[in-house]
Amino acid sequence: MKKKTWVTLVTTGMLSLLLAVSASAAYVFWEPLTYFNSGTWHKADGWSNGGMFNCTWRANNVNFSNGTMKLGLTSSAYNKFDCGEYRSNNTYGYGLYEVSMKPAKNTGIVSSFFTYTGPSHGTQWDEIDIEFLGKDTTKVQFNYFTNGAGGNEKIVDLGFDASQGFHTYAFDWQPGYIKWYVDGVLKHTATRNIPTTPGHIMMNIWNGVGVDSWLGSYNGANPLYAEYDWVKYTSN
């Protein structure tokens, strides 16, 4: 039997922990979001998704203070909005994805944690979502897309207001299912047409347009912030 190997990477006042064990066991990536680790992550900057996304991604809207990362939704001019997105440089496949976060509360906005890959990366559109609709942060929405096919939304009552404190949200993505958890408690399982393509780990905040029936009408309130404490990925 191979002995376990522990590798600890220390970068400029910030600890990234990489646990590499035997080839048949799990790989674990865990990172406290205390500073911008450009070797692992990048900030979206200077472009917009268009469509229902009514803002432009700005690197300045991704900030680190008091031990957490804050993604901001701000306004630079009347009816012009900037938003924050943070994504991993690498892609990750089947495994357990976890985040400690506190979403923003306001009608017309989304705070999220998800995996994504698509045509801009030379792949099919596969995505797995944990989304907070700011109009009601006592609920969370789980969703996924496989080769662009969605329609898998599931809204779950949390029993608390997620915007009032940090909680742990997770999904376990396997070849035959996805299971979503809140504070370690299983909340939803999907088994139909499960995604297969490794994706980037992503977090963002944005305001919608033309999707009032889903998000509610955005009222222009700003600045608004979603906060993230740490992220963890455990492979099969």
Short mmCIF file of C-alpha atoms in Angstrom, two decimals:
data_model
loop_
_atom_site.label_atom_id
_atom_site.label_comp_id
_atom_site.label_asym_id
_atom_site.label_seq_id
_atom_site.Cartn_x
_atom_site.Cartn_y
_atom_site.Cartn_z
CA MET A 1 0.00 0.00 0.00
CA LYS A 2 1.28 3.44 -0.87
CA LYS A 3 1.86 5.84 1.95
CA LYS A 4 -0.15 9.06 2.04
CA THR A 5 1.64 12.18 0.82
CA TRP A 6 0.75 15.61 2.17
CA VAL A 7 1.70 18.70 0.22
CA THR A 8 1.19 22.17 1.66
CA LEU A 9 1.55 25.22 -0.53
CA VAL A 10 2.08 28.59 1.12
CA THR A 11 1.63 31.74 -0.96
CA THR A 12 2.14 35.33 0.22
CA GLY A 13 0.34 35.17 3.53
CA MET A 14 -2.32 32.80 2.28
CA LEU A 15 -2.64 29.06 2.70
CA SER A 16 -3.73 26.81 -0.14
CA LEU A 17 -3.92 23.20 0.89
CA LEU A 18 -3.45 20.40 -1.60
CA LEU A 19 -3.72 16.87 -0.30
CA ALA A 20 -2.44 14.27 -2.71
CA VAL A 21 -3.00 10.69 -1.65
CA SER A 22 -2.71 7.38 -3.46
CA ALA A 23 -3.87 7.23 -7.08
CA SER A 24 -7.07 5.40 -6.10
CA ALA A 25 -7.99 7.86 -3.32
CA ALA A 26 -9.26 11.43 -3.20
CA TYR A 27 -7.58 14.63 -4.28
CA VAL A 28 -8.59 17.59 -2.09
CA PHE A 29 -8.28 21.27 -2.97
CA TRP A 30 -9.23 23.71 -0.21
CA GLU A 31 -8.71 27.44 -0.23
CA PRO A 32 -9.71 30.14 2.26
CA LEU A 33 -10.68 33.19 0.23
CA THR A 34 -8.48 35.72 2.00
CA TYR A 35 -6.57 37.22 -0.94
CA PHE A 36 -6.37 37.11 -4.75
CA ASN A 37 -4.47 33.94 -5.61
CA SER A 38 -3.81 34.56 -9.33
CA GLY A 39 -2.15 31.18 -9.73
CA THR A 40 -5.45 29.44 -9.08
CA TRP A 41 -8.17 32.00 -9.87
CA HIS A 42 -8.93 34.94 -12.10
CA LYS A 43 -11.34 37.87 -11.98
CA ALA A 44 -13.68 38.49 -14.91
CA ASP A 45 -13.02 41.98 -16.25
CA GLY A 46 -14.38 44.30 -18.93
CA TRP A 47 -17.07 42.23 -20.59
CA SER A 48 -20.70 41.18 -20.15
CA ASN A 49 -22.63 37.96 -20.69
CA GLY A 50 -25.41 40.01 -22.29
CA GLY A 51 -28.97 38.72 -22.41
CA MET A 52 -30.48 38.61 -18.94
CA PHE A 53 -27.21 39.78 -17.31
CA ASN A 54 -27.63 43.54 -16.86
CA CYS A 55 -24.06 44.35 -15.79
CA THR A 56 -20.41 44.36 -16.83
CA TRP A 57 -17.90 42.16 -15.01
CA ARG A 58 -15.21 44.26 -13.32
CA ALA A 59 -12.06 43.06 -11.56
CA ASN A 60 -12.53 45.92 -9.09
CA ASN A 61 -15.78 44.28 -7.98
CA VAL A 62 -13.85 41.30 -6.56
CA ASN A 63 -12.27 42.32 -3.25
CA PHE A 64 -10.80 40.71 -0.15
CA SER A 65 -11.14 42.11 3.36
CA ASN A 66 -11.62 40.89 6.92
CA GLY A 67 -10.78 37.34 5.87
CA THR A 68 -13.41 36.90 3.15
CA MET A 69 -13.97 37.61 -0.53
CA LYS A 70 -16.66 40.13 -1.43
CA LEU A 71 -18.26 40.19 -4.87
CA GLY A 72 -19.93 43.53 -5.46
CA LEU A 73 -22.81 44.84 -7.54
CA THR A 74 -22.26 48.57 -8.04
CA SER A 75 -23.25 51.41 -10.36
CA SER A 76 -20.80 53.67 -12.20
CA ALA A 77 -23.49 55.86 -13.79
CA TYR A 78 -27.26 56.05 -14.09
CA ASN A 79 -28.61 52.64 -15.13
CA LYS A 80 -25.06 51.31 -15.69
CA PHE A 81 -24.10 48.44 -13.43
CA ASP A 82 -20.87 46.57 -12.65
CA CYS A 83 -20.70 43.13 -11.07
CA GLY A 84 -18.14 40.63 -9.75
CA GLU A 85 -17.15 37.15 -10.89
CA TYR A 86 -14.34 34.84 -9.68
CA ARG A 87 -13.47 31.60 -11.45
CA SER A 88 -10.84 28.89 -11.25
CA ASN A 89 -8.11 28.73 -13.88
CA ASN A 90 -8.38 24.93 -13.99
CA THR A 91 -11.33 22.64 -14.60
CA TYR A 92 -12.55 19.93 -12.23
CA GLY A 93 -14.62 16.79 -12.74
CA TYR A 94 -16.66 14.40 -10.62
CA GLY A 95 -16.46 15.01 -6.90
CA LEU A 96 -17.75 17.04 -3.97
CA TYR A 97 -17.86 20.85 -4.30
CA GLU A 98 -18.34 22.96 -1.16
CA VAL A 99 -18.51 26.66 -0.34
CA SER A 100 -19.07 28.76 2.76
CA MET A 101 -20.94 31.85 1.63
CA LYS A 102 -23.44 34.58 2.46
CA PRO A 103 -25.54 35.81 -0.50
CA ALA A 104 -26.78 39.34 -1.11
CA LYS A 105 -30.43 40.19 -0.41
CA ASN A 106 -32.36 42.36 -2.89
CA THR A 107 -34.97 41.81 -5.55
CA GLY A 108 -33.73 41.22 -9.10
CA ILE A 109 -30.28 39.78 -8.30
CA VAL A 110 -28.45 36.43 -8.08
CA SER A 111 -25.54 35.28 -5.88
CA SER A 112 -24.07 31.96 -6.95
CA PHE A 113 -21.61 29.08 -6.67
CA PHE A 114 -21.36 26.73 -9.65
CA THR A 115 -19.30 24.84 -12.18
CA TYR A 116 -19.39 25.78 -15.86
CA THR A 117 -17.88 24.93 -19.22
CA GLY A 118 -19.17 25.74 -22.69
CA PRO A 119 -18.47 26.66 -26.31
CA SER A 120 -16.11 29.48 -25.33
CA HIS A 121 -13.93 26.76 -23.76
CA GLY A 122 -14.28 24.43 -26.75
CA THR A 123 -16.75 22.11 -25.01
CA GLN A 124 -20.45 21.52 -24.73
CA TRP A 125 -22.38 23.62 -22.19
CA ASP A 126 -22.37 21.69 -18.91
CA GLU A 127 -23.18 23.48 -15.64
CA ILE A 128 -24.16 22.69 -12.05
CA ASP A 129 -25.64 25.52 -9.94
CA ILE A 130 -26.28 26.71 -6.43
CA GLU A 131 -28.10 30.03 -6.82
CA PHE A 132 -29.63 32.47 -4.37
CA LEU A 133 -32.36 34.69 -5.75
CA GLY A 134 -32.02 37.89 -3.75
CA LYS A 135 -35.78 38.44 -3.65
CA ASP A 136 -36.08 35.62 -1.08
CA THR A 137 -32.88 34.42 0.60
CA THR A 138 -34.77 31.98 2.83
CA LYS A 139 -34.65 29.71 -0.23
CA VAL A 140 -31.93 28.33 -2.52
CA GLN A 141 -32.24 27.17 -6.13
CA PHE A 142 -30.41 24.11 -7.44
CA ASN A 143 -30.10 23.55 -11.19
CA TYR A 144 -27.95 21.96 -13.90
CA PHE A 145 -27.44 21.96 -17.67
CA THR A 146 -26.21 19.10 -19.84
CA ASN A 147 -25.14 20.02 -23.36
CA GLY A 148 -27.25 23.18 -22.97
CA ALA A 149 -30.40 21.37 -21.86
CA GLY A 150 -31.77 22.78 -18.59
CA GLY A 151 -35.20 22.83 -17.00
CA ASN A 152 -33.91 21.12 -13.85
CA GLU A 153 -34.60 23.88 -11.32
CA LYS A 154 -35.39 22.92 -7.74
CA ILE A 155 -36.14 25.54 -5.08
CA VAL A 156 -35.61 24.46 -1.48
CA ASP A 157 -36.72 26.17 1.74
CA LEU A 158 -33.71 26.68 4.00
CA GLY A 159 -35.41 27.39 7.31
CA PHE A 160 -33.16 30.43 7.78
CA ASP A 161 -32.21 33.63 5.96
CA ALA A 162 -28.99 32.84 4.09
CA SER A 163 -28.09 36.54 3.79
CA GLN A 164 -27.71 36.82 7.57
CA GLY A 165 -24.73 34.51 8.04
CA PHE A 166 -22.31 32.03 6.53
CA HIS A 167 -23.48 28.49 5.83
CA THR A 168 -21.96 25.60 3.89
CA TYR A 169 -23.54 24.67 0.55
CA ALA A 170 -22.38 21.73 -1.52
CA PHE A 171 -23.07 19.41 -4.41
CA ASP A 172 -21.72 15.91 -4.97
CA TRP A 173 -21.41 15.31 -8.73
CA GLN A 174 -21.08 11.68 -9.81
CA PRO A 175 -21.63 9.84 -13.12
CA GLY A 176 -25.17 8.79 -12.16
CA TYR A 177 -26.37 11.61 -9.94
CA ILE A 178 -25.96 15.05 -8.37
CA LYS A 179 -26.76 15.51 -4.68
CA TRP A 180 -27.06 18.99 -3.13
CA TYR A 181 -26.43 19.66 0.57
CA VAL A 182 -26.95 22.52 3.02
CA ASP A 183 -24.82 22.42 6.17
CA GLY A 184 -24.19 18.73 5.52
CA VAL A 185 -27.87 17.80 5.14
CA LEU A 186 -29.02 16.29 1.83
CA LYS A 187 -31.67 18.53 0.23
CA HIS A 188 -32.09 17.32 -3.35
CA THR A 189 -30.98 14.53 -5.70
CA ALA A 190 -31.03 14.50 -9.52
CA THR A 191 -30.44 11.39 -11.63
CA ARG A 192 -31.57 12.38 -15.16
CA ASN A 193 -29.16 13.37 -17.96
CA ILE A 194 -26.27 14.26 -15.63
CA PRO A 195 -23.42 16.50 -16.95
CA THR A 196 -20.15 14.81 -17.92
CA THR A 197 -17.69 17.59 -18.85
CA PRO A 198 -15.22 19.02 -16.27
CA GLY A 199 -15.88 22.69 -15.53
CA HIS A 200 -14.45 25.79 -13.90
CA ILE A 201 -15.43 26.55 -10.31
CA MET A 202 -17.20 29.91 -10.36
CA MET A 203 -18.81 32.47 -8.07
CA ASN A 204 -20.63 35.63 -9.07
CA ILE A 205 -23.21 38.29 -8.29
CA TRP A 206 -25.32 39.95 -10.99
CA ASN A 207 -28.56 41.82 -11.63
CA GLY A 208 -31.09 40.60 -14.16
CA VAL A 209 -33.12 42.23 -16.90
CA GLY A 210 -36.13 40.77 -18.71
CA VAL A 211 -36.46 37.94 -16.18
CA ASP A 212 -38.74 39.60 -13.61
CA SER A 213 -40.92 36.49 -13.36
CA TRP A 214 -37.86 34.60 -12.09
CA LEU A 215 -35.80 37.15 -10.14
CA GLY A 216 -38.26 39.97 -9.53
CA SER A 217 -37.64 43.46 -10.88
CA TYR A 218 -34.24 44.94 -10.01
CA ASN A 219 -34.76 48.30 -8.30
CA GLY A 220 -31.25 49.71 -8.86
CA ALA A 221 -30.17 49.33 -5.23
CA ASN A 222 -26.38 49.31 -4.82
CA PRO A 223 -23.79 48.58 -3.63
CA LEU A 224 -24.73 44.99 -2.80
CA TYR A 225 -22.28 42.26 -1.76
CA ALA A 226 -22.13 38.48 -1.69
CA GLU A 227 -19.44 37.18 0.68
CA TYR A 228 -17.42 33.96 0.42
CA ASP A 229 -15.30 32.44 3.19
CA TRP A 230 -13.76 29.32 1.60
CA VAL A 231 -14.06 26.84 -1.27
CA LYS A 232 -13.27 23.12 -1.28
CA TYR A 233 -13.18 20.40 -3.93
CA THR A 234 -12.78 16.69 -3.20
CA SER A 235 -12.38 14.35 -6.18
CA ASN A 236 -13.71 10.79 -6.31
#
